[in-house]
Amino acid sequence: MTAVVPARNEAAVLPSTLPTLLDQDYPGRFRIVVVDDSSTDGTADVAEGIGAASTGPGVNVVAAAPLPDGWAGKVWAMHTGVTSDPTRRCEYILLTDADIAHPPNLLRRLVGMAEHRDLDLASVMAQLRAVTPFERLLVPAFVYFFGLLYPFRWSNDVNRATAAAAGGCVLVRRPMLERIGGLESIRNQIIDDCALAARIKQAGGRTWLGLGRDVRSERGYGGLSGVWHVVARTAYTQLAYSPIRLLGTVVALLLAFVAPPAAVVAGGANLVIGIDTGTATATLAAGILGWALMTFSYLPMTRWYSGSLLRAVTLPLSAVIYVTMTLDSARRHYGGIGGGWKGRTYSR
C-alpha cells in the first residue's frame, strides 16, 4: 500500500492531518509519499519533521519537477508520487489531499471493501468544514448538488455510465491504474477525481463512492468568497464548457428550487390583495408543495451536517447563490481567466 499526498503550500495543515496517516492500523506493507509541489512555505520540512517524530511507517518526501505543459498541477504531483516507487509491488494506492484527516482504521476498511466487492476504486467524500454562517449555508448544499449531478447509486452501479469520486480520499488498484495508462491518462483534467473514476469505469472496472463522517477536511472556507472561489473555478468545467448545458442547468435549478418559493410569495400576495383568488390559491398550494418536497429531499444532508429543519428550508437561497457562482465560472472561462488554484491558472 502506498499513500500519495500532493502538497502545495500545506505547512499549516499537515501537522493535523499527516499524523492520521502515520497512525493507520493497516496490517500490510505501507509507505507514505508526500509530494512537495513547488511549495514556498516549508511544506517539505514540515512533512519530514512529522515523519521523523513518528514511530509509524515514516514519510518519504518527493519534490515534484516543474509542471509540464498539458498537465494539471495536482495530477502531476500525484503522478510523481505514484511513480516514485520503482518496485511497484503494492496492490493499492491511496490518493489523498493534504487537508484530509483519516480515522485509524480507514485503510483497513477501504481495502477490505475493495477485496470483498472486487472494487477497482473506492472513494470517500470527506466531511467538509461547515463552521461559519456561509459554510453552514453552502457546504451541505454543495454535497447535495454534487449528488444530483453524480448520483451515488448510479456511480456505484457497474451497469451505468455515471462515474464519480471524491479526490480527498481515493483508493485505487495499481493494476487497473496501469491498465488505463496511469494518471497520465487524465493529465489535463482539473476535476481529476471524477475523470479517474470515469476512465476506470470505461475500462470495465468497478467503482464505489460514499460519504464518510470520520474522514474529515481540516480546511476552512471562511466567508462567501472562499466557497465562491472553490465552486467557480470548476463549475463550468463540470458542464464541459457547454453553453447549452449551462443554460439547461441554470433553468433546471431555478425551476426546481427557486420557482416554488416564488410561487408561494406570488400566490400569497394575490390572496391578500384579492386578485383571482382561485388561481392564487392554486399557485400558493403548488408552491408550498414544491418547497416542502425540496426541503424533505435536502433534510438528510442538512442533518448529516448537524443542521436543522430551518437550515433545510434555506435551500432556495443556496440554489440562487450556486446559480450565480456557476454563471461566474462561465464568465471567467470566456474572459480567459480559467480555473485557478494555489497560484496556478488553467485555461481550457
PDB file of N, CA and C in Angstrom, residues 208-290:
ATOM      1  N   TRP A 208     -16.777   2.739  -6.365  1.00  0.00           N
ATOM      2  CA  TRP A 208     -17.708   2.985  -5.255  1.00  0.00           C
ATOM      3  C   TRP A 208     -17.393   4.340  -4.651  1.00  0.00           C
ATOM      4  N   LEU A 209     -18.465   5.093  -4.344  1.00  0.00           N
ATOM      5  CA  LEU A 209     -18.332   6.398  -3.696  1.00  0.00           C
ATOM      6  C   LEU A 209     -19.339   6.482  -2.567  1.00  0.00           C
ATOM      7  N   GLY A 210     -18.893   6.924  -1.396  1.00  0.00           N
ATOM      8  CA  GLY A 210     -19.789   7.081  -0.261  1.00  0.00           C
ATOM      9  C   GLY A 210     -19.398   8.269   0.593  1.00  0.00           C
ATOM     10  N   LEU A 211     -20.258   8.603   1.530  1.00  0.00           N
ATOM     11  CA  LEU A 211     -19.992   9.684   2.472  1.00  0.00           C
ATOM     12  C   LEU A 211     -19.290   9.134   3.709  1.00  0.00           C
ATOM     13  N   GLY A 212     -18.414   9.930   4.290  1.00  0.00           N
ATOM     14  CA  GLY A 212     -17.716   9.496   5.494  1.00  0.00           C
ATOM     15  C   GLY A 212     -17.670  10.597   6.529  1.00  0.00           C
ATOM     16  N   ARG A 213     -18.284  10.362   7.678  1.00  0.00           N
ATOM     17  CA  ARG A 213     -18.269  11.379   8.720  1.00  0.00           C
ATOM     18  C   ARG A 213     -16.927  11.413   9.447  1.00  0.00           C
ATOM     19  N   ASP A 214     -16.234  10.257   9.509  1.00  0.00           N
ATOM     20  CA  ASP A 214     -14.961  10.218  10.233  1.00  0.00           C
ATOM     21  C   ASP A 214     -13.759  10.512   9.340  1.00  0.00           C
ATOM     22  N   VAL A 215     -13.988  10.708   8.049  1.00  0.00           N
ATOM     23  CA  VAL A 215     -12.961  11.236   7.149  1.00  0.00           C
ATOM     24  C   VAL A 215     -13.303  12.709   6.964  1.00  0.00           C
ATOM     25  N   ARG A 216     -12.465  13.584   7.447  1.00  0.00           N
ATOM     26  CA  ARG A 216     -12.862  14.987   7.518  1.00  0.00           C
ATOM     27  C   ARG A 216     -11.801  15.909   6.920  1.00  0.00           C
ATOM     28  N   SER A 217     -12.281  16.990   6.360  1.00  0.00           N
ATOM     29  CA  SER A 217     -11.385  18.019   5.832  1.00  0.00           C
ATOM     30  C   SER A 217     -11.083  19.043   6.925  1.00  0.00           C
ATOM     31  N   GLU A 218      -9.809  19.379   7.048  1.00  0.00           N
ATOM     32  CA  GLU A 218      -9.388  20.370   8.038  1.00  0.00           C
ATOM     33  C   GLU A 218      -9.278  21.763   7.428  1.00  0.00           C
ATOM     34  N   ARG A 219      -9.654  21.899   6.180  1.00  0.00           N
ATOM     35  CA  ARG A 219      -9.534  23.192   5.504  1.00  0.00           C
ATOM     36  C   ARG A 219     -10.845  23.962   5.620  1.00  0.00           C
ATOM     37  N   GLY A 220     -10.763  25.178   6.110  1.00  0.00           N
ATOM     38  CA  GLY A 220     -11.948  26.024   6.196  1.00  0.00           C
ATOM     39  C   GLY A 220     -12.057  26.925   4.971  1.00  0.00           C
ATOM     40  N   TYR A 221     -13.284  27.323   4.667  1.00  0.00           N
ATOM     41  CA  TYR A 221     -13.515  28.183   3.506  1.00  0.00           C
ATOM     42  C   TYR A 221     -13.727  29.636   3.908  1.00  0.00           C
ATOM     43  N   GLY A 222     -13.965  29.862   5.206  1.00  0.00           N
ATOM     44  CA  GLY A 222     -14.160  31.228   5.666  1.00  0.00           C
ATOM     45  C   GLY A 222     -15.517  31.762   5.241  1.00  0.00           C
ATOM     46  N   GLY A 223     -15.514  32.928   4.642  1.00  0.00           N
ATOM     47  CA  GLY A 223     -16.755  33.572   4.216  1.00  0.00           C
ATOM     48  C   GLY A 223     -17.221  33.130   2.853  1.00  0.00           C
ATOM     49  N   LEU A 224     -18.108  33.912   2.287  1.00  0.00           N
ATOM     50  CA  LEU A 224     -18.691  33.597   0.980  1.00  0.00           C
ATOM     51  C   LEU A 224     -17.620  33.509  -0.100  1.00  0.00           C
ATOM     52  N   SER A 225     -16.620  34.375  -0.045  1.00  0.00           N
ATOM     53  CA  SER A 225     -15.606  34.406  -1.107  1.00  0.00           C
ATOM     54  C   SER A 225     -14.832  33.103  -1.196  1.00  0.00           C
ATOM     55  N   GLY A 226     -14.585  32.444  -0.052  1.00  0.00           N
ATOM     56  CA  GLY A 226     -13.853  31.184  -0.074  1.00  0.00           C
ATOM     57  C   GLY A 226     -14.619  30.083  -0.781  1.00  0.00           C
ATOM     58  N   VAL A 227     -15.898  29.938  -0.441  1.00  0.00           N
ATOM     59  CA  VAL A 227     -16.720  28.937  -1.112  1.00  0.00           C
ATOM     60  C   VAL A 227     -16.891  29.294  -2.573  1.00  0.00           C
ATOM     61  N   TRP A 228     -17.083  30.574  -2.845  1.00  0.00           N
ATOM     62  CA  TRP A 228     -17.281  31.035  -4.221  1.00  0.00           C
ATOM     63  C   TRP A 228     -16.098  30.637  -5.096  1.00  0.00           C
ATOM     64  N   HIS A 229     -14.895  30.835  -4.588  1.00  0.00           N
ATOM     65  CA  HIS A 229     -13.702  30.525  -5.374  1.00  0.00           C
ATOM     66  C   HIS A 229     -13.619  29.033  -5.684  1.00  0.00           C
ATOM     67  N   VAL A 230     -13.934  28.207  -4.690  1.00  0.00           N
ATOM     68  CA  VAL A 230     -13.862  26.757  -4.884  1.00  0.00           C
ATOM     69  C   VAL A 230     -14.842  26.310  -5.960  1.00  0.00           C
ATOM     70  N   VAL A 231     -16.064  26.833  -5.928  1.00  0.00           N
ATOM     71  CA  VAL A 231     -17.096  26.408  -6.881  1.00  0.00           C
ATOM     72  C   VAL A 231     -16.852  27.001  -8.262  1.00  0.00           C
ATOM     73  N   ALA A 232     -16.573  28.296  -8.317  1.00  0.00           N
ATOM     74  CA  ALA A 232     -16.463  28.976  -9.605  1.00  0.00           C
ATOM     75  C   ALA A 232     -15.281  28.488 -10.434  1.00  0.00           C
ATOM     76  N   ARG A 233     -14.255  27.956  -9.801  1.00  0.00           N
ATOM     77  CA  ARG A 233     -13.086  27.525 -10.574  1.00  0.00           C
ATOM     78  C   ARG A 233     -13.356  26.264 -11.380  1.00  0.00           C
ATOM     79  N   THR A 234     -14.385  25.466 -11.014  1.00  0.00           N
ATOM     80  CA  THR A 234     -14.612  24.203 -11.725  1.00  0.00           C
ATOM     81  C   THR A 234     -16.051  24.009 -12.200  1.00  0.00           C
ATOM     82  N   ALA A 235     -16.979  24.885 -11.828  1.00  0.00           N
ATOM     83  CA  ALA A 235     -18.385  24.656 -12.153  1.00  0.00           C
ATOM     84  C   ALA A 235     -18.607  24.534 -13.661  1.00  0.00           C
ATOM     85  N   TYR A 236     -18.019  25.441 -14.437  1.00  0.00           N
ATOM     86  CA  TYR A 236     -18.226  25.383 -15.886  1.00  0.00           C
ATOM     87  C   TYR A 236     -17.453  24.222 -16.501  1.00  0.00           C
ATOM     88  N   THR A 237     -16.368  23.823 -15.864  1.00  0.00           N
ATOM     89  CA  THR A 237     -15.645  22.643 -16.328  1.00  0.00           C
ATOM     90  C   THR A 237     -16.524  21.407 -16.204  1.00  0.00           C
ATOM     91  N   GLN A 238     -17.273  21.289 -15.098  1.00  0.00           N
ATOM     92  CA  GLN A 238     -18.176  20.155 -14.914  1.00  0.00           C
ATOM     93  C   GLN A 238     -19.242  20.097 -15.994  1.00  0.00           C
ATOM     94  N   LEU A 239     -19.557  21.246 -16.572  1.00  0.00           N
ATOM     95  CA  LEU A 239     -20.551  21.303 -17.649  1.00  0.00           C
ATOM     96  C   LEU A 239     -19.897  21.178 -19.016  1.00  0.00           C
ATOM     97  N   ALA A 240     -18.631  20.763 -19.027  1.00  0.00           N
ATOM     98  CA  ALA A 240     -17.882  20.538 -20.279  1.00  0.00           C
ATOM     99  C   ALA A 240     -17.823  21.789 -21.142  1.00  0.00           C
ATOM    100  N   TYR A 241     -17.810  22.965 -20.503  1.00  0.00           N
ATOM    101  CA  TYR A 241     -17.724  24.243 -21.211  1.00  0.00           C
ATOM    102  C   TYR A 241     -18.821  24.389 -22.265  1.00  0.00           C
ATOM    103  N   SER A 242     -19.981  23.831 -21.987  1.00  0.00           N
ATOM    104  CA  SER A 242     -21.080  23.830 -22.952  1.00  0.00           C
ATOM    105  C   SER A 242     -22.115  24.892 -22.595  1.00  0.00           C
ATOM    106  N   PRO A 243     -22.352  25.867 -23.463  1.00  0.00           N
ATOM    107  CA  PRO A 243     -23.394  26.865 -23.200  1.00  0.00           C
ATOM    108  C   PRO A 243     -24.774  26.233 -23.071  1.00  0.00           C
ATOM    109  N   ILE A 244     -25.019  25.178 -23.841  1.00  0.00           N
ATOM    110  CA  ILE A 244     -26.322  24.513 -23.766  1.00  0.00           C
ATOM    111  C   ILE A 244     -26.512  23.862 -22.399  1.00  0.00           C
ATOM    112  N   ARG A 245     -25.465  23.169 -21.918  1.00  0.00           N
ATOM    113  CA  ARG A 245     -25.548  22.573 -20.582  1.00  0.00           C
ATOM    114  C   ARG A 245     -25.664  23.641 -19.510  1.00  0.00           C
ATOM    115  N   LEU A 246     -24.972  24.756 -19.705  1.00  0.00           N
ATOM    116  CA  LEU A 246     -25.063  25.855 -18.744  1.00  0.00           C
ATOM    117  C   LEU A 246     -26.497  26.366 -18.668  1.00  0.00           C
ATOM    118  N   LEU A 247     -27.100  26.602 -19.840  1.00  0.00           N
ATOM    119  CA  LEU A 247     -28.477  27.088 -19.877  1.00  0.00           C
ATOM    120  C   LEU A 247     -29.420  26.076 -19.234  1.00  0.00           C
ATOM    121  N   GLY A 248     -29.260  24.797 -19.565  1.00  0.00           N
ATOM    122  CA  GLY A 248     -30.118  23.772 -19.003  1.00  0.00           C
ATOM    123  C   GLY A 248     -29.980  23.665 -17.495  1.00  0.00           C
ATOM    124  N   THR A 249     -28.745  23.778 -17.004  1.00  0.00           N
ATOM    125  CA  THR A 249     -28.510  23.694 -15.570  1.00  0.00           C
ATOM    126  C   THR A 249     -29.132  24.868 -14.835  1.00  0.00           C
ATOM    127  N   VAL A 250     -28.944  26.064 -15.361  1.00  0.00           N
ATOM    128  CA  VAL A 250     -29.494  27.255 -14.722  1.00  0.00           C
ATOM    129  C   VAL A 250     -31.013  27.193 -14.693  1.00  0.00           C
ATOM    130  N   VAL A 251     -31.610  26.831 -15.831  1.00  0.00           N
ATOM    131  CA  VAL A 251     -33.073  26.749 -15.900  1.00  0.00           C
ATOM    132  C   VAL A 251     -33.593  25.680 -14.945  1.00  0.00           C
ATOM    133  N   ALA A 252     -32.924  24.528 -14.915  1.00  0.00           N
ATOM    134  CA  ALA A 252     -33.366  23.441 -14.038  1.00  0.00           C
ATOM    135  C   ALA A 252     -33.284  23.837 -12.571  1.00  0.00           C
ATOM    136  N   LEU A 253     -32.190  24.480 -12.175  1.00  0.00           N
ATOM    137  CA  LEU A 253     -32.041  24.905 -10.785  1.00  0.00           C
ATOM    138  C   LEU A 253     -33.096  25.934 -10.399  1.00  0.00           C
ATOM    139  N   LEU A 254     -33.362  26.872 -11.302  1.00  0.00           N
ATOM    140  CA  LEU A 254     -34.352  27.903 -11.000  1.00  0.00           C
ATOM    141  C   LEU A 254     -35.756  27.310 -10.908  1.00  0.00           C
ATOM    142  N   LEU A 255     -36.092  26.414 -11.830  1.00  0.00           N
ATOM    143  CA  LEU A 255     -37.423  25.808 -11.810  1.00  0.00           C
ATOM    144  C   LEU A 255     -37.618  24.920 -10.588  1.00  0.00           C
ATOM    145  N   ALA A 256     -36.581  24.137 -10.249  1.00  0.00           N
ATOM    146  CA  ALA A 256     -36.724  23.171  -9.159  1.00  0.00           C
ATOM    147  C   ALA A 256     -36.644  23.808  -7.783  1.00  0.00           C
ATOM    148  N   PHE A 257     -35.790  24.834  -7.630  1.00  0.00           N
ATOM    149  CA  PHE A 257     -35.505  25.322  -6.281  1.00  0.00           C
ATOM    150  C   PHE A 257     -35.897  26.776  -6.026  1.00  0.00           C
ATOM    151  N   VAL A 258     -36.118  27.546  -7.068  1.00  0.00           N
ATOM    152  CA  VAL A 258     -36.478  28.952  -6.881  1.00  0.00           C
ATOM    153  C   VAL A 258     -37.945  29.209  -7.211  1.00  0.00           C
ATOM    154  N   ALA A 259     -38.470  28.486  -8.196  1.00  0.00           N
ATOM    155  CA  ALA A 259     -39.872  28.691  -8.583  1.00  0.00           C
ATOM    156  C   ALA A 259     -40.859  28.414  -7.447  1.00  0.00           C
ATOM    157  N   PRO A 260     -40.684  27.340  -6.642  1.00  0.00           N
ATOM    158  CA  PRO A 260     -41.660  27.097  -5.563  1.00  0.00           C
ATOM    159  C   PRO A 260     -41.788  28.247  -4.563  1.00  0.00           C
ATOM    160  N   PRO A 261     -40.673  28.777  -3.992  1.00  0.00           N
ATOM    161  CA  PRO A 261     -40.874  29.911  -3.071  1.00  0.00           C
ATOM    162  C   PRO A 261     -41.407  31.145  -3.783  1.00  0.00           C
ATOM    163  N   ALA A 262     -41.037  31.320  -5.066  1.00  0.00           N
ATOM    164  CA  ALA A 262     -41.589  32.448  -5.818  1.00  0.00           C
ATOM    165  C   ALA A 262     -43.094  32.293  -5.971  1.00  0.00           C
ATOM    166  N   ALA A 263     -43.555  31.049  -6.174  1.00  0.00           N
ATOM    167  CA  ALA A 263     -44.996  30.790  -6.282  1.00  0.00           C
ATOM    168  C   ALA A 263     -45.696  31.050  -4.950  1.00  0.00           C
ATOM    169  N   VAL A 264     -45.019  30.692  -3.841  1.00  0.00           N
ATOM    170  CA  VAL A 264     -45.592  30.956  -2.517  1.00  0.00           C
ATOM    171  C   VAL A 264     -45.789  32.451  -2.318  1.00  0.00           C
ATOM    172  N   VAL A 265     -44.782  33.231  -2.660  1.00  0.00           N
ATOM    173  CA  VAL A 265     -44.864  34.682  -2.491  1.00  0.00           C
ATOM    174  C   VAL A 265     -45.937  35.273  -3.398  1.00  0.00           C
ATOM    175  N   ALA A 266     -45.929  34.859  -4.677  1.00  0.00           N
ATOM    176  CA  ALA A 266     -46.892  35.412  -5.629  1.00  0.00           C
ATOM    177  C   ALA A 266     -48.325  35.015  -5.266  1.00  0.00           C
ATOM    178  N   GLY A 267     -48.518  33.722  -4.970  1.00  0.00           N
ATOM    179  CA  GLY A 267     -49.860  33.276  -4.625  1.00  0.00           C
ATOM    180  C   GLY A 267     -50.362  33.909  -3.343  1.00  0.00           C
ATOM    181  N   GLY A 268     -49.502  33.989  -2.319  1.00  0.00           N
ATOM    182  CA  GLY A 268     -49.908  34.610  -1.061  1.00  0.00           C
ATOM    183  C   GLY A 268     -50.240  36.077  -1.225  1.00  0.00           C
ATOM    184  N   ALA A 269     -49.436  36.784  -2.014  1.00  0.00           N
ATOM    185  CA  ALA A 269     -49.681  38.211  -2.235  1.00  0.00           C
ATOM    186  C   ALA A 269     -51.006  38.432  -2.952  1.00  0.00           C
ATOM    187  N   ASN A 270     -51.285  37.613  -3.957  1.00  0.00           N
ATOM    188  CA  ASN A 270     -52.543  37.764  -4.695  1.00  0.00           C
ATOM    189  C   ASN A 270     -53.753  37.431  -3.830  1.00  0.00           C
ATOM    190  N   LEU A 271     -53.592  36.470  -2.910  1.00  0.00           N
ATOM    191  CA  LEU A 271     -54.694  36.171  -1.999  1.00  0.00           C
ATOM    192  C   LEU A 271     -54.975  37.343  -1.068  1.00  0.00           C
ATOM    193  N   VAL A 272     -53.920  37.950  -0.572  1.00  0.00           N
ATOM    194  CA  VAL A 272     -54.084  39.098   0.328  1.00  0.00           C
ATOM    195  C   VAL A 272     -54.756  40.256  -0.399  1.00  0.00           C
ATOM    196  N   ILE A 273     -54.327  40.479  -1.643  1.00  0.00           N
ATOM    197  CA  ILE A 273     -54.878  41.592  -2.414  1.00  0.00           C
ATOM    198  C   ILE A 273     -56.283  41.262  -2.912  1.00  0.00           C
ATOM    199  N   GLY A 274     -56.546  39.965  -3.108  1.00  0.00           N
ATOM    200  CA  GLY A 274     -57.865  39.548  -3.586  1.00  0.00           C
ATOM    201  C   GLY A 274     -57.967  39.441  -5.089  1.00  0.00           C
ATOM    202  N   ILE A 275     -56.830  39.237  -5.767  1.00  0.00           N
ATOM    203  CA  ILE A 275     -56.814  39.116  -7.228  1.00  0.00           C
ATOM    204  C   ILE A 275     -56.904  37.647  -7.619  1.00  0.00           C
ATOM    205  N   ASP A 276     -57.965  37.296  -8.357  1.00  0.00           N
ATOM    206  CA  ASP A 276     -58.131  35.942  -8.901  1.00  0.00           C
ATOM    207  C   ASP A 276     -57.800  34.901  -7.832  1.00  0.00           C
ATOM    208  N   THR A 277     -58.636  34.838  -6.815  1.00  0.00           N
ATOM    209  CA  THR A 277     -58.343  34.006  -5.655  1.00  0.00           C
ATOM    210  C   THR A 277     -58.201  32.526  -5.998  1.00  0.00           C
ATOM    211  N   GLY A 278     -58.929  32.046  -7.013  1.00  0.00           N
ATOM    212  CA  GLY A 278     -58.810  30.641  -7.395  1.00  0.00           C
ATOM    213  C   GLY A 278     -57.420  30.314  -7.898  1.00  0.00           C
ATOM    214  N   THR A 279     -56.933  31.143  -8.831  1.00  0.00           N
ATOM    215  CA  THR A 279     -55.582  30.937  -9.360  1.00  0.00           C
ATOM    216  C   THR A 279     -54.532  31.168  -8.279  1.00  0.00           C
ATOM    217  N   ALA A 280     -54.776  32.166  -7.451  1.00  0.00           N
ATOM    218  CA  ALA A 280     -53.826  32.471  -6.388  1.00  0.00           C
ATOM    219  C   ALA A 280     -53.724  31.310  -5.400  1.00  0.00           C
ATOM    220  N   THR A 281     -54.847  30.694  -5.061  1.00  0.00           N
ATOM    221  CA  THR A 281     -54.834  29.567  -4.144  1.00  0.00           C
ATOM    222  C   THR A 281     -54.081  28.379  -4.734  1.00  0.00           C
ATOM    223  N   ALA A 282     -54.327  28.115  -6.029  1.00  0.00           N
ATOM    224  CA  ALA A 282     -53.632  27.008  -6.695  1.00  0.00           C
ATOM    225  C   ALA A 282     -52.131  27.266  -6.765  1.00  0.00           C
ATOM    226  N   THR A 283     -51.763  28.525  -7.046  1.00  0.00           N
ATOM    227  CA  THR A 283     -50.342  28.876  -7.114  1.00  0.00           C
ATOM    228  C   THR A 283     -49.679  28.718  -5.758  1.00  0.00           C
ATOM    229  N   LEU A 284     -50.360  29.190  -4.713  1.00  0.00           N
ATOM    230  CA  LEU A 284     -49.826  29.082  -3.363  1.00  0.00           C
ATOM    231  C   LEU A 284     -49.678  27.614  -2.954  1.00  0.00           C
ATOM    232  N   ALA A 285     -50.668  26.796  -3.257  1.00  0.00           N
ATOM    233  CA  ALA A 285     -50.617  25.377  -2.887  1.00  0.00           C
ATOM    234  C   ALA A 285     -49.488  24.662  -3.622  1.00  0.00           C
ATOM    235  N   ALA A 286     -49.351  24.958  -4.914  1.00  0.00           N
ATOM    236  CA  ALA A 286     -48.276  24.333  -5.691  1.00  0.00           C
ATOM    237  C   ALA A 286     -46.908  24.745  -5.158  1.00  0.00           C
ATOM    238  N   GLY A 287     -46.770  26.012  -4.789  1.00  0.00           N
ATOM    239  CA  GLY A 287     -45.501  26.491  -4.253  1.00  0.00           C
ATOM    240  C   GLY A 287     -45.162  25.841  -2.928  1.00  0.00           C
ATOM    241  N   ILE A 288     -46.156  25.728  -2.058  1.00  0.00           N
ATOM    242  CA  ILE A 288     -45.920  25.088  -0.755  1.00  0.00           C
ATOM    243  C   ILE A 288     -45.528  23.633  -0.933  1.00  0.00           C
ATOM    244  N   LEU A 289     -46.236  22.927  -1.840  1.00  0.00           N
ATOM    245  CA  LEU A 289     -45.921  21.522  -2.085  1.00  0.00           C
ATOM    246  C   LEU A 289     -44.500  21.369  -2.632  1.00  0.00           C
ATOM    247  N   GLY A 290     -44.141  22.198  -3.617  1.00  0.00           N
ATOM    248  CA  GLY A 290     -42.792  22.113  -4.193  1.00  0.00           C
ATOM    249  C   GLY A 290     -41.711  22.418  -3.178  1.00  0.00           C
TER     250      GLY A 290
END
